[in-house]
Amino acid sequence: MRVALISEHASPLAVQGGVDAGGQNTYVAHVARSLAQLGHHVDVLTRRDDPALPAAVDLRPGVRVLHIPAGPPRFVPKEQLLPHMPAFTRAARQLLAHSVPYDVVHANFFMSGLVGLRLKASFRVPLVMTFHALGHVRREHQGASDGFPPERIAIEERIVRGADRVVAECPQDRLDLLRLYGADDRRIVTVPCGVDLKEFAPVDRALARRRLGLAPDDFVVLQLGRLVPRKGVDNVVQAVARLRHIPKLKLLIVGGDAAEPDEALTPEIGRLRALAREGGVEDRVIFSGQRRREQLPACYCAADVFVTTPWYEPFGITPLEAMACGVPVIGAAVGGVKFSVADGVTGFHVPPRDPAALAARIEQLHAQPALARALGRAGIRRVRTLFTWDRVAGELAEVYQGVRRPRQAAAVQAAADLDLSQPGAMA
Ligand code: UDP
């Protein structure tokens, strides 16, 4: 099949860990690669955010990244991208009008979904949608600090009605689509995220610790991900502040917008430092700054426990990465984390925004190293069975197969419907 993956703000080429670069970049990069390995051709359409980017980049055999001109060719926060979507749509229409037809458009995030709806209307190409995050859910948790335009929710509602399939990433995501958007259950498919088991696997812990400047007998709690308030990193700092009686406990915080921790670029670091000072654990909290993917296995494997306690989480790839490295995970019982971490089997669930509950579980794993190791081993088994990208791509390919139309007929019909020779046909 020929697949167009639209990912307006999250390019598979982007560095990860910054404010706007996270799970969606990982998802799009791996879905594209694994689909290509299954023999499909994938074009990723993403916004050109740097004038130096070529129009097309061959990422690997079967995967091209197409940089779509829409808005200024520089970084624009995703909250401000909606006004540039008409330009994105025009450029994508041009592209589809002049390329071999795609069997399916798979849009990621609501703005890409809007583009997808318009492409579907113009070319009759089936639309598969992964939201990655839902405006209603964000509003419930972030209230007035949600910087997305208010139209977001109405756009999502249109996509839910108009897409051929909506991919829920976990059972909670499906329930949210049903509860908040009145989605038709028959058009929802649940396909989780994955993790690359070649990229994330146990490595020598002593070596990993030496590289990170950690002592062999430190008890290392790891927090890794974007440093934004909703990730609840403050909860982790506050939990660690309750564990001052555990000697040599360290909290390693990986993430931010630069390789060095920079409070000006990442204000959340300043807030967390102040909390650590207040809690008397400033010397125990280490900010490493953003780390490149190839450095991440060492970060995970250096840890005794991985913690992630977001307020909400559409999926959350980091628990999978930690499990793939054999590290037990204590995660907030929300969204995808509740689904990926098996409570009592690969780690523990804790309520979000509850430092005391988190501290109790960290303390338990400190006291019971054999249990921690067993949970870590179970994590490896769990991701191998349920969360490989090959499996995810295979399931998505089945979803595409279920909605694709015979290509010839669709192309002829689209050409008849849309007379591209007319001025204004691209508008
Ligand atoms: N990440 C990274 N370097 C960092 C911090 C995070 O590469 O310094 C990656 C992390 O490994 C994961 C992604 O960014 O693959 C975060 O994805 P997740 O789904 O956990 O959260 P999101 O950012 O999508 O909310």
CSV table of C-alpha atoms and ligand atoms in Angstrom, one decimal:
chain,number,residue,atom,x,y,z
A,1,MET,CA,0.0,0.0,0.0
A,2,ARG,CA,1.0,3.6,-0.4
A,3,VAL,CA,0.4,5.4,2.9
A,4,ALA,CA,0.5,9.2,3.6
A,5,LEU,CA,1.3,9.8,7.2
A,6,ILE,CA,0.4,13.4,8.1
A,7,SER,CA,2.1,14.8,11.2
A,8,GLU,CA,2.0,18.5,11.0
A,9,HIS,CA,4.2,19.5,13.9
A,10,ALA,CA,6.0,16.3,14.8
A,11,SER,CA,8.6,15.3,12.2
A,12,PRO,CA,10.3,11.9,12.5
A,13,LEU,CA,13.6,13.8,11.9
A,14,ALA,CA,13.2,16.1,14.9
A,15,VAL,CA,15.3,15.9,18.1
A,16,GLN,CA,13.2,14.5,20.9
A,17,GLY,CA,12.6,15.6,24.4
A,18,GLY,CA,12.0,19.3,23.8
A,19,VAL,CA,8.7,21.0,24.6
A,20,ASP,CA,7.0,20.1,21.3
A,21,ALA,CA,9.0,17.0,20.4
A,22,GLY,CA,8.0,13.8,22.1
A,23,GLY,CA,6.0,10.7,21.6
A,24,GLN,CA,4.4,11.7,18.3
A,25,ASN,CA,7.7,12.0,16.6
A,26,THR,CA,8.7,8.6,17.9
A,27,TYR,CA,5.4,7.1,16.8
A,28,VAL,CA,5.5,8.5,13.3
A,29,ALA,CA,9.1,7.5,12.8
A,30,HIS,CA,8.6,3.9,13.9
A,31,VAL,CA,5.2,3.4,12.3
A,32,ALA,CA,6.7,4.6,9.0
A,33,ARG,CA,9.7,2.4,9.3
A,34,SER,CA,7.9,-0.7,10.4
A,35,LEU,CA,5.2,-0.3,7.6
A,36,ALA,CA,8.1,0.0,5.1
A,37,GLN,CA,9.6,-3.2,6.5
A,38,LEU,CA,6.3,-4.9,5.8
A,39,GLY,CA,6.7,-3.8,2.1
A,40,HIS,CA,4.5,-0.7,2.1
A,41,HIS,CA,5.5,2.8,0.9
A,42,VAL,CA,5.2,5.6,3.3
A,43,ASP,CA,5.4,9.4,2.8
A,44,VAL,CA,5.4,11.4,6.0
A,45,LEU,CA,4.0,14.9,5.4
A,46,THR,CA,5.3,17.4,8.0
A,47,ARG,CA,5.5,21.2,8.2
A,48,ARG,CA,8.8,22.7,6.9
A,49,ASP,CA,10.1,24.4,10.1
A,50,ASP,CA,13.6,25.2,8.8
A,51,PRO,CA,14.5,26.9,5.5
A,52,ALA,CA,17.5,24.6,5.1
A,53,LEU,CA,15.3,21.5,4.9
A,54,PRO,CA,15.1,19.9,1.4
A,55,ALA,CA,11.6,19.3,0.0
A,56,ALA,CA,12.0,15.6,0.3
A,57,VAL,CA,14.3,13.4,2.5
A,58,ASP,CA,14.7,9.7,1.8
A,59,LEU,CA,14.7,8.5,5.4
A,60,ARG,CA,15.2,4.8,4.6
A,61,PRO,CA,14.0,2.5,1.8
A,62,GLY,CA,10.3,2.9,1.5
A,63,VAL,CA,10.0,6.0,3.7
A,64,ARG,CA,10.2,9.6,2.5
A,65,VAL,CA,9.7,12.8,4.6
A,66,LEU,CA,8.0,15.5,2.6
A,67,HIS,CA,8.4,19.0,4.0
A,68,ILE,CA,5.3,21.0,3.4
A,69,PRO,CA,5.5,24.8,3.2
A,70,ALA,CA,2.9,26.2,5.6
A,71,GLY,CA,3.6,29.3,7.6
A,72,PRO,CA,7.1,30.6,8.5
A,73,PRO,CA,9.9,28.1,7.9
A,74,ARG,CA,11.0,28.1,11.5
A,75,PHE,CA,9.8,26.5,14.8
A,76,VAL,CA,6.2,27.6,15.7
A,77,PRO,CA,4.7,26.2,18.9
A,78,LYS,CA,1.9,23.7,18.1
A,79,GLU,CA,-0.6,25.9,19.9
A,80,GLN,CA,-0.1,28.5,17.1
A,81,LEU,CA,-0.2,26.3,14.0
A,82,LEU,CA,-3.9,26.1,13.3
A,83,PRO,CA,-3.9,29.3,11.1
A,84,HIS,CA,-1.3,27.7,8.9
A,85,MET,CA,-3.3,24.6,8.1
A,86,PRO,CA,-5.1,26.0,5.0
A,87,ALA,CA,-1.7,26.5,3.5
A,88,PHE,CA,-0.7,23.0,4.5
A,89,THR,CA,-3.9,21.7,2.9
A,90,ARG,CA,-3.3,23.5,-0.3
A,91,ALA,CA,0.3,22.2,-0.6
A,92,ALA,CA,-0.8,18.7,0.3
A,93,ARG,CA,-3.6,18.8,-2.3
A,94,GLN,CA,-1.0,19.8,-5.0
A,95,LEU,CA,1.1,16.9,-3.9
A,96,LEU,CA,-1.7,14.4,-4.1
A,97,ALA,CA,-3.0,15.7,-7.4
A,98,HIS,CA,0.4,15.0,-8.9
A,99,SER,CA,1.5,11.8,-7.3
A,100,VAL,CA,0.6,8.1,-7.6
A,101,PRO,CA,-2.6,7.8,-5.5
A,102,TYR,CA,-2.3,6.9,-1.8
A,103,ASP,CA,-4.4,4.0,-0.5
A,104,VAL,CA,-4.8,5.7,2.8
A,105,VAL,CA,-4.1,8.9,4.6
A,106,HIS,CA,-3.2,8.4,8.3
A,107,ALA,CA,-3.4,11.7,10.2
A,108,ASN,CA,-1.7,12.4,13.5
A,109,PHE,CA,-3.0,15.1,15.9
A,110,PHE,CA,-6.1,17.2,15.2
A,111,MET,CA,-4.6,19.7,12.8
A,112,SER,CA,-3.3,16.9,10.6
A,113,GLY,CA,-6.8,15.4,10.9
A,114,LEU,CA,-8.3,18.6,9.5
A,115,VAL,CA,-6.0,18.4,6.5
A,116,GLY,CA,-6.9,14.7,6.2
A,117,LEU,CA,-10.6,15.5,6.1
A,118,ARG,CA,-10.1,17.9,3.3
A,119,LEU,CA,-7.9,15.4,1.3
A,120,LYS,CA,-10.6,12.8,1.8
A,121,ALA,CA,-13.2,15.2,0.5
A,122,SER,CA,-11.1,16.1,-2.6
A,123,PHE,CA,-9.6,12.7,-3.4
A,124,ARG,CA,-11.9,10.2,-1.8
A,125,VAL,CA,-8.9,8.7,0.0
A,126,PRO,CA,-9.8,6.9,3.2
A,127,LEU,CA,-8.8,8.6,6.4
A,128,VAL,CA,-7.4,6.9,9.5
A,129,MET,CA,-6.9,9.1,12.5
A,130,THR,CA,-4.7,8.9,15.6
A,131,PHE,CA,-5.4,11.9,17.9
A,132,HIS,CA,-2.4,11.4,20.3
A,133,ALA,CA,-4.2,13.9,22.6
A,134,LEU,CA,-7.7,15.1,22.9
A,135,GLY,CA,-8.8,18.7,23.4
A,136,HIS,CA,-11.6,17.8,25.8
A,137,VAL,CA,-9.3,15.7,28.0
A,138,ARG,CA,-6.6,18.5,28.0
A,139,ARG,CA,-9.2,21.1,28.9
A,140,GLU,CA,-10.5,18.9,31.8
A,141,HIS,CA,-6.9,18.9,33.2
A,142,GLN,CA,-5.3,22.1,32.1
A,143,GLY,CA,-8.3,24.5,32.2
A,144,ALA,CA,-7.4,28.0,31.4
A,145,SER,CA,-3.7,27.2,30.9
A,146,ASP,CA,-4.6,25.2,27.7
A,147,GLY,CA,-3.1,27.4,25.0
A,148,PHE,CA,-4.8,25.7,22.0
A,149,PRO,CA,-7.5,27.6,20.1
A,150,PRO,CA,-11.1,26.9,21.2
A,151,GLU,CA,-12.0,25.6,17.8
A,152,ARG,CA,-9.9,22.5,18.5
A,153,ILE,CA,-12.7,20.6,20.0
A,154,ALA,CA,-15.2,21.3,17.2
A,155,ILE,CA,-12.5,20.2,14.7
A,156,GLU,CA,-11.9,17.0,16.6
A,157,GLU,CA,-15.7,16.3,16.6
A,158,ARG,CA,-15.8,16.7,12.8
A,159,ILE,CA,-12.8,14.3,12.5
A,160,VAL,CA,-14.5,11.7,14.7
A,161,ARG,CA,-17.5,11.9,12.5
A,162,GLY,CA,-15.7,12.0,9.2
A,163,ALA,CA,-12.7,9.6,9.6
A,164,ASP,CA,-13.1,6.0,8.3
A,165,ARG,CA,-11.3,4.8,11.4
A,166,VAL,CA,-10.2,6.4,14.7
A,167,VAL,CA,-7.2,4.7,16.4
A,168,ALA,CA,-7.5,4.7,20.1
A,169,GLU,CA,-4.1,4.1,21.7
A,170,CYS,CA,-5.4,2.5,24.9
A,171,PRO,CA,-8.7,1.6,26.5
A,172,GLN,CA,-9.0,5.0,28.3
A,173,ASP,CA,-8.5,6.8,24.9
A,174,ARG,CA,-11.4,4.7,23.5
A,175,LEU,CA,-13.6,5.5,26.5
A,176,ASP,CA,-12.8,9.2,26.1
A,177,LEU,CA,-13.7,9.1,22.4
A,178,LEU,CA,-17.0,7.5,23.3
A,179,ARG,CA,-17.8,9.6,26.3
A,180,LEU,CA,-16.6,13.0,25.2
A,181,TYR,CA,-17.0,12.9,21.5
A,182,GLY,CA,-19.9,10.5,20.9
A,183,ALA,CA,-17.7,8.4,18.6
A,184,ASP,CA,-19.2,5.4,16.8
A,185,ASP,CA,-17.7,2.4,18.5
A,186,ARG,CA,-17.6,0.4,15.3
A,187,ARG,CA,-15.2,2.8,13.8
A,188,ILE,CA,-12.8,2.8,16.7
A,189,VAL,CA,-9.9,0.4,16.7
A,190,THR,CA,-7.5,0.1,19.6
A,191,VAL,CA,-3.8,-0.1,18.5
A,192,PRO,CA,-1.2,0.8,21.1
A,193,CYS,CA,2.2,2.5,20.7
A,194,GLY,CA,5.3,0.4,20.5
A,195,VAL,CA,8.9,0.3,21.5
A,196,ASP,CA,12.0,-0.6,19.5
A,197,LEU,CA,13.5,-3.6,21.2
A,198,LYS,CA,16.8,-3.2,19.3
A,199,GLU,CA,17.0,0.4,20.5
A,200,PHE,CA,15.9,-0.2,24.1
A,201,ALA,CA,17.4,-3.3,25.8
A,202,PRO,CA,19.3,-3.9,29.0
A,203,VAL,CA,22.9,-2.6,28.9
A,204,ASP,CA,25.7,-2.9,31.5
A,205,ARG,CA,24.5,-1.0,34.5
A,206,ALA,CA,27.9,-0.3,36.1
A,207,LEU,CA,29.1,1.2,32.8
A,208,ALA,CA,25.9,3.2,32.3
A,209,ARG,CA,26.3,4.7,35.9
A,210,ARG,CA,29.9,5.6,35.3
A,211,ARG,CA,29.0,7.5,32.1
A,212,LEU,CA,26.3,9.4,34.0
A,213,GLY,CA,28.5,10.1,37.0
A,214,LEU,CA,26.4,8.0,39.4
A,215,ALA,CA,27.9,5.8,42.1
A,216,PRO,CA,27.4,2.0,42.0
A,217,ASP,CA,25.6,2.1,45.4
A,218,ASP,CA,23.4,5.1,44.6
A,219,PHE,CA,19.6,4.3,44.6
A,220,VAL,CA,18.6,5.9,41.3
A,221,VAL,CA,15.1,7.1,40.6
A,222,LEU,CA,14.7,8.1,36.9
A,223,GLN,CA,12.3,10.6,35.5
A,224,LEU,CA,12.6,11.1,31.7
A,225,GLY,CA,10.4,13.0,29.3
A,226,ARG,CA,9.3,16.5,28.3
A,227,LEU,CA,9.5,18.9,31.1
A,228,VAL,CA,6.1,20.5,31.1
A,229,PRO,CA,3.8,20.9,34.1
A,230,ARG,CA,1.3,18.2,33.1
A,231,LYS,CA,4.0,15.5,33.3
A,232,GLY,CA,3.8,15.9,37.1
A,233,VAL,CA,7.6,16.0,37.6
A,234,ASP,CA,6.9,18.2,40.7
A,235,ASN,CA,5.1,15.2,42.2
A,236,VAL,CA,8.3,13.1,41.8
A,237,VAL,CA,10.5,15.8,43.4
A,238,GLN,CA,8.1,16.0,46.3
A,239,ALA,CA,8.1,12.3,46.7
A,240,VAL,CA,11.9,12.2,46.8
A,241,ALA,CA,11.8,15.0,49.4
A,242,ARG,CA,9.9,12.5,51.7
A,243,LEU,CA,12.7,10.0,51.3
A,244,ARG,CA,15.6,11.9,52.8
A,245,HIS,CA,16.2,9.0,55.2
A,246,ILE,CA,17.2,6.8,52.3
A,247,PRO,CA,20.9,7.3,52.0
A,248,LYS,CA,22.3,7.8,48.5
A,249,LEU,CA,18.9,8.2,46.8
A,250,LYS,CA,19.3,10.3,43.7
A,251,LEU,CA,16.6,11.6,41.3
A,252,LEU,CA,17.9,11.8,37.7
A,253,ILE,CA,15.7,14.1,35.6
A,254,VAL,CA,16.3,13.7,31.8
A,255,GLY,CA,14.6,16.1,29.4
A,256,GLY,CA,14.3,19.7,28.5
A,257,ASP,CA,15.0,21.8,25.5
A,258,ALA,CA,18.8,21.7,25.4
A,259,ALA,CA,21.6,19.3,26.1
A,260,GLU,CA,22.4,21.3,29.2
A,261,PRO,CA,19.7,22.1,31.8
A,262,ASP,CA,18.7,25.6,30.9
A,263,GLU,CA,16.1,27.4,33.1
A,264,ALA,CA,15.6,30.2,30.5
A,265,LEU,CA,14.7,27.7,27.8
A,266,THR,CA,12.9,25.3,30.1
A,267,PRO,CA,11.2,27.3,32.9
A,268,GLU,CA,9.9,24.1,34.4
A,269,ILE,CA,13.5,23.3,35.5
A,270,GLY,CA,13.6,26.5,37.6
A,271,ARG,CA,10.3,25.5,39.2
A,272,LEU,CA,11.5,22.0,40.0
A,273,ARG,CA,14.8,23.2,41.4
A,274,ALA,CA,12.9,25.6,43.7
A,275,LEU,CA,10.8,22.6,44.9
A,276,ALA,CA,13.9,20.5,45.5
A,277,ARG,CA,15.4,23.3,47.5
A,278,GLU,CA,12.2,23.7,49.6
A,279,GLY,CA,12.2,19.9,50.2
A,280,GLY,CA,15.8,19.9,51.2
A,281,VAL,CA,16.9,17.6,48.4
A,282,GLU,CA,18.6,20.0,46.0
A,283,ASP,CA,21.8,18.0,46.2
A,284,ARG,CA,19.9,14.8,45.3
A,285,VAL,CA,18.2,16.0,42.2
A,286,ILE,CA,20.3,15.9,39.0
A,287,PHE,CA,19.1,17.6,35.8
A,288,SER,CA,20.9,16.1,32.8
A,289,GLY,CA,19.2,18.2,30.1
A,290,GLN,CA,17.8,16.6,26.9
A,291,ARG,CA,19.4,13.3,25.8
A,292,ARG,CA,19.6,12.0,22.3
A,293,ARG,CA,17.9,8.6,21.6
A,294,GLU,CA,21.2,6.7,21.5
A,295,GLN,CA,22.0,7.9,25.0
A,296,LEU,CA,18.6,6.9,26.5
A,297,PRO,CA,19.2,3.1,27.1
A,298,ALA,CA,22.1,4.1,29.4
A,299,CYS,CA,19.9,6.5,31.3
A,300,TYR,CA,17.2,3.8,31.8
A,301,CYS,CA,19.6,1.0,32.7
A,302,ALA,CA,21.4,3.2,35.2
A,303,ALA,CA,18.1,3.5,37.1
A,304,ASP,CA,16.7,1.3,40.0
A,305,VAL,CA,13.2,2.5,39.2
A,306,PHE,CA,11.6,4.6,36.5
A,307,VAL,CA,8.8,6.9,37.6
A,308,THR,CA,6.2,8.8,35.6
A,309,THR,CA,3.2,10.5,37.2
A,310,PRO,CA,1.5,12.7,34.7
A,311,TRP,CA,-1.9,14.3,35.4
A,312,TYR,CA,-3.2,12.5,32.3
A,313,GLU,CA,-1.4,10.6,29.5
A,314,PRO,CA,-2.9,9.8,26.0
A,315,PHE,CA,-0.3,6.9,25.8
A,316,GLY,CA,3.2,7.6,27.1
A,317,ILE,CA,6.0,5.8,25.4
A,318,THR,CA,8.6,6.2,28.2
A,319,PRO,CA,7.2,3.4,30.4
A,320,LEU,CA,7.6,1.1,27.4
A,321,GLU,CA,11.2,2.2,26.9
A,322,ALA,CA,11.9,1.6,30.6
A,323,MET,CA,10.3,-1.8,30.6
A,324,ALA,CA,12.2,-2.8,27.5
A,325,CYS,CA,15.4,-2.0,29.5
A,326,GLY,CA,14.3,-4.2,32.3
A,327,VAL,CA,13.5,-1.4,34.8
A,328,PRO,CA,10.5,-1.5,37.0
A,329,VAL,CA,8.0,1.4,36.5
A,330,ILE,CA,6.0,3.3,39.0
A,331,GLY,CA,3.4,5.1,37.0
A,332,ALA,CA,0.3,7.2,37.6
A,333,ALA,CA,-2.9,5.2,37.1
A,334,VAL,CA,-4.0,7.3,34.1
A,335,GLY,CA,-4.5,6.9,30.4
A,336,GLY,CA,-2.0,4.7,28.6
A,337,VAL,CA,0.2,4.3,31.7
A,338,LYS,CA,-2.5,2.4,33.4
A,339,PHE,CA,-2.6,0.1,30.4
A,340,SER,CA,1.1,-0.4,29.6
A,341,VAL,CA,2.3,-0.9,33.2
A,342,ALA,CA,0.8,-4.0,34.8
A,343,ASP,CA,0.2,-3.2,38.5
A,344,GLY,CA,2.1,-5.5,40.7
A,345,VAL,CA,3.6,-7.3,37.7
A,346,THR,CA,5.9,-4.9,35.9
A,347,GLY,CA,5.7,-2.1,38.5
A,348,PHE,CA,3.1,-0.2,40.4
A,349,HIS,CA,0.2,2.1,39.8
A,350,VAL,CA,-0.1,5.2,42.0
A,351,PRO,CA,-2.6,8.0,42.0
A,352,PRO,CA,-1.4,11.2,40.2
A,353,ARG,CA,-0.5,14.2,42.3
A,354,ASP,CA,0.1,12.1,45.4
A,355,PRO,CA,3.7,12.4,46.5
A,356,ALA,CA,3.1,10.2,49.6
A,357,ALA,CA,1.8,7.3,47.6
A,358,LEU,CA,4.7,7.5,45.2
A,359,ALA,CA,7.2,7.8,48.0
A,360,ALA,CA,5.8,4.6,49.6
A,361,ARG,CA,6.3,2.6,46.4
A,362,ILE,CA,9.8,3.9,45.8
A,363,GLU,CA,10.7,3.0,49.4
A,364,GLN,CA,9.2,-0.5,48.9
A,365,LEU,CA,11.4,-1.1,45.8
A,366,HIS,CA,14.4,0.2,47.7
A,367,ALA,CA,13.7,-2.2,50.5
A,368,GLN,CA,13.0,-5.2,48.2
A,369,PRO,CA,15.6,-5.3,45.5
A,370,ALA,CA,14.7,-8.8,44.5
A,371,LEU,CA,11.1,-7.7,43.9
A,372,ALA,CA,12.3,-4.8,41.8
A,373,ARG,CA,14.4,-7.1,39.6
A,374,ALA,CA,11.5,-9.5,39.1
A,375,LEU,CA,9.2,-6.6,38.1
A,376,GLY,CA,11.9,-5.4,35.6
A,377,ARG,CA,12.2,-8.9,34.0
A,378,ALA,CA,8.4,-9.1,33.7
A,379,GLY,CA,8.5,-5.7,32.0
A,380,ILE,CA,10.7,-7.1,29.3
A,381,ARG,CA,8.3,-10.0,28.7
A,382,ARG,CA,5.3,-7.7,28.6
A,383,VAL,CA,6.7,-5.3,25.9
A,384,ARG,CA,8.0,-8.2,23.8
A,385,THR,CA,4.6,-9.7,23.7
A,386,LEU,CA,2.4,-6.6,23.4
A,387,PHE,CA,4.2,-3.5,22.3
A,388,THR,CA,6.6,-4.0,19.5
A,389,TRP,CA,6.5,-1.6,16.5
A,390,ASP,CA,6.3,-4.6,14.2
A,391,ARG,CA,3.1,-5.7,15.9
A,392,VAL,CA,1.7,-2.1,15.9
A,393,ALA,CA,2.5,-1.6,12.2
A,394,GLY,CA,0.9,-5.0,11.3
A,395,GLU,CA,-2.3,-4.0,13.1
A,396,LEU,CA,-2.3,-0.6,11.5
A,397,ALA,CA,-1.8,-2.2,8.1
A,398,GLU,CA,-4.9,-4.4,8.7
A,399,VAL,CA,-6.8,-1.2,9.6
A,400,TYR,CA,-5.7,0.4,6.3
A,401,GLN,CA,-6.6,-2.8,4.4
A,402,GLY,CA,-10.1,-2.6,5.9
A,403,VAL,CA,-10.8,0.9,4.6
A,404,ARG,CA,-8.9,1.1,1.3
A,405,ARG,CA,-10.7,1.3,-1.9
A,406,PRO,CA,-9.6,-0.3,-5.2
A,407,ARG,CA,-6.9,2.2,-6.3
A,408,GLN,CA,-7.8,2.5,-9.9
A,409,ALA,CA,-11.5,3.2,-9.3
A,410,ALA,CA,-10.7,5.7,-6.6
A,411,ALA,CA,-8.3,7.6,-8.9
A,412,VAL,CA,-10.7,7.7,-11.8
A,413,GLN,CA,-13.5,8.9,-9.5
A,414,ALA,CA,-11.3,11.5,-7.9
A,415,ALA,CA,-10.2,12.9,-11.2
A,416,ALA,CA,-13.9,13.1,-12.3
A,417,ASP,CA,-14.9,14.9,-9.1
A,418,LEU,CA,-12.1,17.3,-9.1
A,419,ASP,CA,-11.2,19.1,-12.3
A,420,LEU,CA,-7.7,20.1,-11.4
A,421,SER,CA,-7.3,22.1,-14.5
A,422,GLN,CA,-9.7,24.7,-13.2
A,423,PRO,CA,-8.2,27.8,-11.5
A,424,GLY,CA,-9.0,27.7,-7.8
A,425,ALA,CA,-9.4,24.0,-7.7
A,426,MET,CA,-6.5,23.8,-5.2
A,427,ALA,CA,-7.9,26.4,-2.9
B,1,UDP,N1,12.9,11.8,24.9
B,1,UDP,C1,14.1,11.9,24.3
B,1,UDP,N2,15.1,12.6,25.0
B,1,UDP,C2,14.8,13.3,26.1
B,1,UDP,C3,13.5,13.1,26.7
B,1,UDP,C4,12.6,12.4,26.1
B,1,UDP,O1,14.4,11.3,23.3
B,1,UDP,O2,15.7,13.9,26.7
B,1,UDP,C5,11.8,10.9,24.2
B,1,UDP,C6,11.4,9.7,25.0
B,1,UDP,O3,12.4,8.7,25.0
B,1,UDP,C7,10.1,9.3,24.4
B,1,UDP,C8,9.5,10.6,23.9
B,1,UDP,O4,10.6,11.6,24.0
B,1,UDP,O5,10.3,8.5,23.2
B,1,UDP,C9,8.4,11.1,24.9
B,1,UDP,O6,7.3,10.4,24.6
B,1,UDP,P1,6.0,10.2,25.6
B,1,UDP,O7,5.0,9.4,24.8
B,1,UDP,O8,6.5,9.5,26.8
B,1,UDP,O9,5.5,11.6,25.9
B,1,UDP,P2,5.0,12.8,25.0
B,1,UDP,O10,6.2,13.6,24.8
B,1,UDP,O11,4.5,12.3,23.7
B,1,UDP,O12,3.9,13.5,25.8
